[in-house]
PDB file of C-alpha atoms in Angstrom:
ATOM      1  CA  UNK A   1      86.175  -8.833 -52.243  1.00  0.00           C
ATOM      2  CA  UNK A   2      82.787  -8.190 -53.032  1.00  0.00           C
ATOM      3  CA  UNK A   3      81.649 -10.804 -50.925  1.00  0.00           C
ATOM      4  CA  UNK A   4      78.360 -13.471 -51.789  1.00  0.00           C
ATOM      5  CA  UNK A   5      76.963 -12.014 -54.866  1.00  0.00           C
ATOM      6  CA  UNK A   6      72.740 -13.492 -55.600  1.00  0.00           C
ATOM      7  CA  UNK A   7      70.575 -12.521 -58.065  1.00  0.00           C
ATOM      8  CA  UNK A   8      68.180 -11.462 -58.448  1.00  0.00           C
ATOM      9  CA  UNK A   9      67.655  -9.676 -55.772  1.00  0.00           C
ATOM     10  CA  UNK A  10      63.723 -10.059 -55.934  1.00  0.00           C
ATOM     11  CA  UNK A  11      61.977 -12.453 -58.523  1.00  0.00           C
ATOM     12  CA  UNK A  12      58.041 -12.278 -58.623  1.00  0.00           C
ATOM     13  CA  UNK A  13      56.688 -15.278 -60.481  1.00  0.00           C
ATOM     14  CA  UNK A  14      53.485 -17.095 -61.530  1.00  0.00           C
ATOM     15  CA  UNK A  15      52.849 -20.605 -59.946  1.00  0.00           C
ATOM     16  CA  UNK A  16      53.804 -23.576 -61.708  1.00  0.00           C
ATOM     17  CA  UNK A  17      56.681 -21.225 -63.416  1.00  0.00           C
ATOM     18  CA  UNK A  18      60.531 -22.340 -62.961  1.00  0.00           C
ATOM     19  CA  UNK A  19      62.400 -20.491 -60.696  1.00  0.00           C
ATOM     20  CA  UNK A  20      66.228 -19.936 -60.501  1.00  0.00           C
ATOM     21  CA  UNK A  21      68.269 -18.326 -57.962  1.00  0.00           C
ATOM     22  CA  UNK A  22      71.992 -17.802 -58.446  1.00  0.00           C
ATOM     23  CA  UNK A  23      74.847 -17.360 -56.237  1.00  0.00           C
ATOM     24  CA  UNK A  24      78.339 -16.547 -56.654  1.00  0.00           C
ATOM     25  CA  UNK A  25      80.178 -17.634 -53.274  1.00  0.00           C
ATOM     26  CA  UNK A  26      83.213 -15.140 -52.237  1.00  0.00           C
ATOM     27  CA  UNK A  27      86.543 -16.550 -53.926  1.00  0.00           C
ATOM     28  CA  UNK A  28      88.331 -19.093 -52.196  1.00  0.00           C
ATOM     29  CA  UNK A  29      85.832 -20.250 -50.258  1.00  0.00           C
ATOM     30  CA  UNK A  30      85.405 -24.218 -49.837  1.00  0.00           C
ATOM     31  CA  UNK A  31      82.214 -24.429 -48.805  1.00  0.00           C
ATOM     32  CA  UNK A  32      78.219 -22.990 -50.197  1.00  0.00           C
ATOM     33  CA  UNK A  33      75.397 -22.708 -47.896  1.00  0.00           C
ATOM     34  CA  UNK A  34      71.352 -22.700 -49.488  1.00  0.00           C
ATOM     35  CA  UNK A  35      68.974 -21.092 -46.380  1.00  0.00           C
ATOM     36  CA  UNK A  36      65.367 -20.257 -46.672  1.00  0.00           C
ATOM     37  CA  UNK A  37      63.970 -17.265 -44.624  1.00  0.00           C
ATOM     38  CA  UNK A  38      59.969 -17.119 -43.416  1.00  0.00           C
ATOM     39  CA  UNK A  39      58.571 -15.513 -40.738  1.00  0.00           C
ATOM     40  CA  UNK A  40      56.990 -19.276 -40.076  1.00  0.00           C
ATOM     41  CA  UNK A  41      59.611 -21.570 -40.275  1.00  0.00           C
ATOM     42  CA  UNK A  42      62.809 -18.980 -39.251  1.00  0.00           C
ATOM     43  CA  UNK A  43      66.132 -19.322 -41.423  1.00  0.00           C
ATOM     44  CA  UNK A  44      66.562 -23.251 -42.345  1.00  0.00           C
ATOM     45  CA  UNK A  45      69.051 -24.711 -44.372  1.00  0.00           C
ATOM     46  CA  UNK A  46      68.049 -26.389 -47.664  1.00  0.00           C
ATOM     47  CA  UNK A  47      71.621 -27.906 -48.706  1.00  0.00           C
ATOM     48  CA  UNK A  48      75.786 -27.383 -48.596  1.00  0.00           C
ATOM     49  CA  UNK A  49      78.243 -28.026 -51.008  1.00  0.00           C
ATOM     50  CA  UNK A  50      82.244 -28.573 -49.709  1.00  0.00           C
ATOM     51  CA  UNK A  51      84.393 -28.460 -52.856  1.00  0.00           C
ATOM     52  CA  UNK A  52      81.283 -27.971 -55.435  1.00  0.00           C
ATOM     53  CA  UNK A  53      80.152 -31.884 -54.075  1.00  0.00           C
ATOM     54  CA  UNK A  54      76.974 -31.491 -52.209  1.00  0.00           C
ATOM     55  CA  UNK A  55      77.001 -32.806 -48.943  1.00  0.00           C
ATOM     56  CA  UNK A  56      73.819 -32.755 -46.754  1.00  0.00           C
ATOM     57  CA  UNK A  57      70.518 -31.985 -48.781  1.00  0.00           C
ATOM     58  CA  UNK A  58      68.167 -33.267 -45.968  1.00  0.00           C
ATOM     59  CA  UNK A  59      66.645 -30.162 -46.074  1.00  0.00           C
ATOM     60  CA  UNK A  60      65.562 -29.371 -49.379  1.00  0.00           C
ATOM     61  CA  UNK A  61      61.784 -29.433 -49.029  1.00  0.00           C
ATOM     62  CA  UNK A  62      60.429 -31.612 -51.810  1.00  0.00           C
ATOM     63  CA  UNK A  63      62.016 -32.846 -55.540  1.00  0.00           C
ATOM     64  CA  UNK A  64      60.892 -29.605 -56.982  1.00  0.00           C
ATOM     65  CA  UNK A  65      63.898 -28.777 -55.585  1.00  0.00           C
ATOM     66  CA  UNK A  66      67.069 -28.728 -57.066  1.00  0.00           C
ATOM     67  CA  UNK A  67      70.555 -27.248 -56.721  1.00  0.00           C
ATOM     68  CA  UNK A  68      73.767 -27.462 -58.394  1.00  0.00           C
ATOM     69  CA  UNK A  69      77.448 -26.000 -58.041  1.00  0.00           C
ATOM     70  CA  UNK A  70      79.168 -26.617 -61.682  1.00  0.00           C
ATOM     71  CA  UNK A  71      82.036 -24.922 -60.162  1.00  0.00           C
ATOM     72  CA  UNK A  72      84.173 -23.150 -57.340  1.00  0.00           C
ATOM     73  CA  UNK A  73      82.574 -19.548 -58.529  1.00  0.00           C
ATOM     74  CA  UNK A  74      78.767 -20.294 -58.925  1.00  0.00           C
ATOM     75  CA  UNK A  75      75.562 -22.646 -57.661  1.00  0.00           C
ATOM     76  CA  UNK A  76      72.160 -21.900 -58.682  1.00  0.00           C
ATOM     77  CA  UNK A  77      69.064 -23.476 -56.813  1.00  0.00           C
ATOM     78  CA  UNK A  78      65.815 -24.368 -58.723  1.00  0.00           C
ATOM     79  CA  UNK A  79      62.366 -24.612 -57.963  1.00  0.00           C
ATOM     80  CA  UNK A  80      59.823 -26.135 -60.904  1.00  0.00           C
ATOM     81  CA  UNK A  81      57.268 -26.050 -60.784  1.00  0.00           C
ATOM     82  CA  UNK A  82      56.657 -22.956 -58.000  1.00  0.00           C
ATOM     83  CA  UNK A  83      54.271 -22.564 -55.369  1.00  0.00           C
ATOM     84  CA  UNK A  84      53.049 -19.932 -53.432  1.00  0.00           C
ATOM     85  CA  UNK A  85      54.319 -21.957 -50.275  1.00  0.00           C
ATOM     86  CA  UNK A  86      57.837 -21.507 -52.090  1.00  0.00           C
ATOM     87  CA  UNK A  87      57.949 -17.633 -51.494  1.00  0.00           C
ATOM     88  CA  UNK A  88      60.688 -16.648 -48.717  1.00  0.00           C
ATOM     89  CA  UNK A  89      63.675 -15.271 -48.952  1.00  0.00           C
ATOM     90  CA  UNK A  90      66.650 -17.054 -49.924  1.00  0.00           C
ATOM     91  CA  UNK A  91      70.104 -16.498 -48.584  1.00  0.00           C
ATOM     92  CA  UNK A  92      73.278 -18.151 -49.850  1.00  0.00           C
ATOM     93  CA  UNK A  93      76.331 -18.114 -47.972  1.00  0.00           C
ATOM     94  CA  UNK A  94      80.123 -19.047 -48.268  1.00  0.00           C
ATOM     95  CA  UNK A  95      82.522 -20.088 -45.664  1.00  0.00           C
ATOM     96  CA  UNK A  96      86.420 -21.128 -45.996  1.00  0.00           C
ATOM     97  CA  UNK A  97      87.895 -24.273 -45.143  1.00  0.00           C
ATOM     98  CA  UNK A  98      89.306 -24.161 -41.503  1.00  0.00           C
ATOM     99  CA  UNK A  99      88.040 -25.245 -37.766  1.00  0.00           C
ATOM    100  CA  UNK A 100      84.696 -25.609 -36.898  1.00  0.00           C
ATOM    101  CA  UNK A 101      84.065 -22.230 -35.835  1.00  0.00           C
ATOM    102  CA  UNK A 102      84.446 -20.606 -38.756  1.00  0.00           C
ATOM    103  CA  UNK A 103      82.104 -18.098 -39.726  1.00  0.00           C
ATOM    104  CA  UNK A 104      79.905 -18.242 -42.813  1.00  0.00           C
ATOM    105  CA  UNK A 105      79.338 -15.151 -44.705  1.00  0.00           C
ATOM    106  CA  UNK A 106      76.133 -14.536 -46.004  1.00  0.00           C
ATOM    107  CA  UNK A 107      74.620 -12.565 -49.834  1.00  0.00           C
ATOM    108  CA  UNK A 108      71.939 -10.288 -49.445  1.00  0.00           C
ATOM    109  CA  UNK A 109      69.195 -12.751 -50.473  1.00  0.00           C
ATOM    110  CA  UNK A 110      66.851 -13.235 -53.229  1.00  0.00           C
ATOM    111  CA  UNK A 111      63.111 -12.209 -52.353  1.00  0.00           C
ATOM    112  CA  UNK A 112      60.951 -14.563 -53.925  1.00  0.00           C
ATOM    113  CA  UNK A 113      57.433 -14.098 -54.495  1.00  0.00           C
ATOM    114  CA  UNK A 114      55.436 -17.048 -56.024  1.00  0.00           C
ATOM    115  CA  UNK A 115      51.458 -16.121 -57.183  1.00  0.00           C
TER     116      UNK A 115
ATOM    117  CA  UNK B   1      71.167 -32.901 -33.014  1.00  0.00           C
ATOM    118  CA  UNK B   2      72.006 -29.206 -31.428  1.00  0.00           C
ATOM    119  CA  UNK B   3      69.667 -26.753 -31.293  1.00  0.00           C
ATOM    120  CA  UNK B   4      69.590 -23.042 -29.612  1.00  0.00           C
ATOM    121  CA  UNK B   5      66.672 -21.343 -28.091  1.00  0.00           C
ATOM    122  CA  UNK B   6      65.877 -17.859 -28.032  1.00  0.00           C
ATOM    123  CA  UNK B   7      63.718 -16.458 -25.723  1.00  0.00           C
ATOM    124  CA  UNK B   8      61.892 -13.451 -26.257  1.00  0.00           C
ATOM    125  CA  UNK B   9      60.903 -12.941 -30.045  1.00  0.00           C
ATOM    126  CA  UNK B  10      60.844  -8.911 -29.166  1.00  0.00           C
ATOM    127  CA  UNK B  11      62.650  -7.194 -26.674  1.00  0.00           C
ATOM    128  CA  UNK B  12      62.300  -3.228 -26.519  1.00  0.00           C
ATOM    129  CA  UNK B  13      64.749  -0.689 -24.591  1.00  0.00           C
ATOM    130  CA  UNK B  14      65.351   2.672 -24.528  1.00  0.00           C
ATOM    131  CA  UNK B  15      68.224   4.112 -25.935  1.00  0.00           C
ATOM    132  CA  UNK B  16      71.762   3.976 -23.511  1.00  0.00           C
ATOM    133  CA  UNK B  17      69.998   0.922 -21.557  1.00  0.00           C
ATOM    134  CA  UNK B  18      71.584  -2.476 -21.084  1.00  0.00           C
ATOM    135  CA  UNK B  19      70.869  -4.932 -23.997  1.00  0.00           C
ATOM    136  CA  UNK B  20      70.445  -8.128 -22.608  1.00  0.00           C
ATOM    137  CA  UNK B  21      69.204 -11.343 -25.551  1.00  0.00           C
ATOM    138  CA  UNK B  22      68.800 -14.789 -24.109  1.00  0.00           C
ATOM    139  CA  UNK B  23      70.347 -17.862 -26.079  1.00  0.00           C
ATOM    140  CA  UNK B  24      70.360 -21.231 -24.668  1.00  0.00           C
ATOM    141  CA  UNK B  25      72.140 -24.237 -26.586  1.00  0.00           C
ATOM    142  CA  UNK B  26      71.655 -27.670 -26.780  1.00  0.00           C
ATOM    143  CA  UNK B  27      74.359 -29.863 -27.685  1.00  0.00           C
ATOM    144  CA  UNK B  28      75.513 -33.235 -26.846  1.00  0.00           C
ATOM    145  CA  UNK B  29      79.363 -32.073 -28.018  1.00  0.00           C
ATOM    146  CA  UNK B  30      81.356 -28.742 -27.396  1.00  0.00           C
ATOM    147  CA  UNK B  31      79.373 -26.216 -29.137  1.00  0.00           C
ATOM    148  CA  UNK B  32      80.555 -23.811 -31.473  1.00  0.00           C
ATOM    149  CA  UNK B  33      78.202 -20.668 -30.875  1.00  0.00           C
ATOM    150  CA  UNK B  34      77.868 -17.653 -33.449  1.00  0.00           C
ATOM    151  CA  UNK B  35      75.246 -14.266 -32.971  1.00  0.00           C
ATOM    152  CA  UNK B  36      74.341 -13.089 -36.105  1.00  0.00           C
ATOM    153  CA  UNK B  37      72.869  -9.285 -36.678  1.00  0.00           C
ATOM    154  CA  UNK B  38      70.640  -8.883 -39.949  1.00  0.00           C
ATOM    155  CA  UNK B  39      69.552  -4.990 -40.555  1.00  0.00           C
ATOM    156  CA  UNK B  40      66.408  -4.544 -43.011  1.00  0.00           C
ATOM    157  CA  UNK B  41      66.228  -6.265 -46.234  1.00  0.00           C
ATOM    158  CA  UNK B  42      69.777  -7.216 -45.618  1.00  0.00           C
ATOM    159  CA  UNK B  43      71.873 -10.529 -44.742  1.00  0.00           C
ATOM    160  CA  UNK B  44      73.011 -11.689 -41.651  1.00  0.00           C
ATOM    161  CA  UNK B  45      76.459 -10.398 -40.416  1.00  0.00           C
ATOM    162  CA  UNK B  46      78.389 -11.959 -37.983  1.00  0.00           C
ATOM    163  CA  UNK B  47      79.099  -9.966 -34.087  1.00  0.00           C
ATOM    164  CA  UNK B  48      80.675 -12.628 -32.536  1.00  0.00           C
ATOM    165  CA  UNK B  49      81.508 -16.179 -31.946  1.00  0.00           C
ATOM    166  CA  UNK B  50      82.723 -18.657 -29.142  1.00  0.00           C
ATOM    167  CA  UNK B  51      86.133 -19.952 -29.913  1.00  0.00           C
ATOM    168  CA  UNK B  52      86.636 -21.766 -26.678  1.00  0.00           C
ATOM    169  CA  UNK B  53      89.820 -19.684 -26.158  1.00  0.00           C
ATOM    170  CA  UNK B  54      87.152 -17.298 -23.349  1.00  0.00           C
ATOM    171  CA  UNK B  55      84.312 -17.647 -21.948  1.00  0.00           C
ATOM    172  CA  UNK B  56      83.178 -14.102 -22.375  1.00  0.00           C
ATOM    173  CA  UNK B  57      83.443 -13.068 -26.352  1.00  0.00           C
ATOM    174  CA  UNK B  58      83.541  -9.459 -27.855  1.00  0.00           C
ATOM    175  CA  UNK B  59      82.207  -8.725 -31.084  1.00  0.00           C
ATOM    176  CA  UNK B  60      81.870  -6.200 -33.043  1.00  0.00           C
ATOM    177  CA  UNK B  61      79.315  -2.603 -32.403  1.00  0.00           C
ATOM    178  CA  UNK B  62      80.275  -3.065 -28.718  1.00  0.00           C
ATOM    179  CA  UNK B  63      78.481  -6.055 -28.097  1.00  0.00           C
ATOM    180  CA  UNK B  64      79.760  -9.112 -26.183  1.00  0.00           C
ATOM    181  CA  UNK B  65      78.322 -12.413 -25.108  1.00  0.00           C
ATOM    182  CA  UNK B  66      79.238 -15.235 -22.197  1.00  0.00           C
ATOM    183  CA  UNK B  67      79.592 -18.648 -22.529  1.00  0.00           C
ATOM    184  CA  UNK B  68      78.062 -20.753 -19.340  1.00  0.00           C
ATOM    185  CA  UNK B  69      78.330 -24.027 -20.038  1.00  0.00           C
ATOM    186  CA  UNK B  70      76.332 -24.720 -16.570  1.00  0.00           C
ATOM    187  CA  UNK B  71      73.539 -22.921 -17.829  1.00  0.00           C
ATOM    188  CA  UNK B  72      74.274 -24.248 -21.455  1.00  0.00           C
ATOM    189  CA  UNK B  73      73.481 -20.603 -22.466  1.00  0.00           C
ATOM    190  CA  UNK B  74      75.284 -18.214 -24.673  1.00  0.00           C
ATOM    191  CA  UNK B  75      73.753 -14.656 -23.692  1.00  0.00           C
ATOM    192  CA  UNK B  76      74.371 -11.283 -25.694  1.00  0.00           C
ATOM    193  CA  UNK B  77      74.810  -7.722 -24.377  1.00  0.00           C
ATOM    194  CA  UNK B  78      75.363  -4.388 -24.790  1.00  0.00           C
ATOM    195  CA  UNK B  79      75.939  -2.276 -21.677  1.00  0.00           C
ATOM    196  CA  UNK B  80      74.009   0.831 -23.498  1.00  0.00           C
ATOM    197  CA  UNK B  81      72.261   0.715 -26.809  1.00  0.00           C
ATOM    198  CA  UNK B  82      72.200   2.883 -30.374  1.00  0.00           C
ATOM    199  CA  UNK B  83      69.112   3.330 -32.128  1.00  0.00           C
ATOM    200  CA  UNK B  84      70.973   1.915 -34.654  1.00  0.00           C
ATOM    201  CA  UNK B  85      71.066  -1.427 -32.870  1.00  0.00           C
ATOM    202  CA  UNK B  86      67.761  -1.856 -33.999  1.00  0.00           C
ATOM    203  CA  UNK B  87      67.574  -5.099 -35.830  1.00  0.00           C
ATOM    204  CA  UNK B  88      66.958  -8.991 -35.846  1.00  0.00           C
ATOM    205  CA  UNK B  89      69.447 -10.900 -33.539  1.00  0.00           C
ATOM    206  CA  UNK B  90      70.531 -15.104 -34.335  1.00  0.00           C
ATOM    207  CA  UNK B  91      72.043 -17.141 -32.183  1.00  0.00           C
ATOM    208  CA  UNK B  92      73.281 -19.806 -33.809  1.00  0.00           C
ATOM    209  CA  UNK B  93      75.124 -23.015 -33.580  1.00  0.00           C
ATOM    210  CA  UNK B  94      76.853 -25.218 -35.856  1.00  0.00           C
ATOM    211  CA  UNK B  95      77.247 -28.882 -35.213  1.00  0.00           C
ATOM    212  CA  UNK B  96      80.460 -29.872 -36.522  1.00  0.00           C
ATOM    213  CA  UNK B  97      78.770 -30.449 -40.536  1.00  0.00           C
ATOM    214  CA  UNK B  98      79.781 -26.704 -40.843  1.00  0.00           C
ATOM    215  CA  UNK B  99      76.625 -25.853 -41.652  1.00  0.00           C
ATOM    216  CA  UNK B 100      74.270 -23.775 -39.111  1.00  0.00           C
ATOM    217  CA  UNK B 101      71.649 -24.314 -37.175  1.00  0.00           C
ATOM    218  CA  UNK B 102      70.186 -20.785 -36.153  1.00  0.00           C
ATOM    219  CA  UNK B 103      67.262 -19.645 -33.647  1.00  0.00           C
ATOM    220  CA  UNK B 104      64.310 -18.026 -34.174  1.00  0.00           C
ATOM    221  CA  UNK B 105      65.765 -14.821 -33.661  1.00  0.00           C
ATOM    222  CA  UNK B 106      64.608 -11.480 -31.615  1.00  0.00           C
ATOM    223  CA  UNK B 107      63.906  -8.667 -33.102  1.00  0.00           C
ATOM    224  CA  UNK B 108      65.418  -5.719 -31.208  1.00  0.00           C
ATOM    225  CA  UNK B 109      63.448  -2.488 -30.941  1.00  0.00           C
ATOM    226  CA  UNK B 110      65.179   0.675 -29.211  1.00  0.00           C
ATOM    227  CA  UNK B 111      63.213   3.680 -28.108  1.00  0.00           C
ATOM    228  CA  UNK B 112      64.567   7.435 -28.165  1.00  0.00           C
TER     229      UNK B 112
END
């Protein structure tokens, strides 16, 4: 498997643009993790989707957030308007059904830069 | 809600020495405890978790870590490290929602 696919892999955009990140979670895989990486805050989670339903999005910052999983294979997360406060790096992650230990496997991120 | 601490946000050794990062837990159920390696510009990768089946967990690179639930700490070690070790350690923990909560993590630096 080619494991968590995101693009892209950097996006540098203009305040007030939209922003979309995209994520195609390894096959199989029940559930889809959203994390935001900065040096200030560390790695938080944003939102999680079991089964494409979103289940916890207490910690998507602000409405001009917004993600969606239309199916098993893909979820994008949106930002619209941007801010410069918005640029981090973004991580998605996948993780199959099974205990509570089981690991979640993360892409290689989408560096985004908002001026 | 859990929560892990890491102390130390660098910790420098020389190459072959002991690796030794601290990760303390706070949970008000049985934890389940993950340390997470990310290289440069890359994503995290899992070394290891705690599957309650030992207390002392090997992962992968030849690193291990010890559960202490007296101590509510989850420490991870190498008996003699690779420059290649070089990189940002997690500890993490996951509450039961499957969804993690990591540390600030500690950013290992090894000297030739």
């Amino acid at each position: 498997d080619a494991g968590v696919i995101q693009s892209p892999r950097h996006e540098v955009t203009e305040m007030g643009q939209e922003v979309t990140l995209r994520c195609k979670p390894i096959s199989g895989h029940d559930y889809l993790f959203w994390y935001r990486q900065t040096m200030m805050r560390g790695l938080e989670l944003l939102i999680y989707f079991n089964n494409n339903v979103p289940i916890d999005d207490s910690g998507m910052p602000e409405d001009r957030f917004s993600a969606k999983m239309p199916n098993a294979s893909f979820s994008t997360l949106k930002i619209q308007p941007s801010e410069p406060r918005d640029s981090a790096v973004y991580f998605c992650a996948s993780s199959p059904e099974g205990a509570m230990n089981t690991e979640a496997f993360f892409g290689q991120g989408t560096r985004l830069t908002v001026v | 809600a859990q929560s892990v601490t890491q102390l130390g946000s660098h910790v420098s050794v020389s190459e072959g020495a002991l690796v030794l990062l601290r990760c303390n837990y706070s949970s008000s159920v049985p934890p389940y405890l993950f340390w997470y390696v990310q290289y440069p510009n890359q994503g995290l990768q899992l070394l290891l978790k705690y599957t309650s089946a030992a207390t002392l967990v090997k992962g992968i690179n030849g690193f291990e870590a010890e559960f202490k639930k007296s101590e509510t700490s989850f420490h991870l070690t190498k008996p003699s490290a690779h420059m290649s070790d070089a990189a940002e350690y997690f500890c993490a923990v996951s509450d039961g929602r499957r969804a993690l909560t990591f540390g600030s993590g500690t950013r290992l630096q090894v000297q030739p």
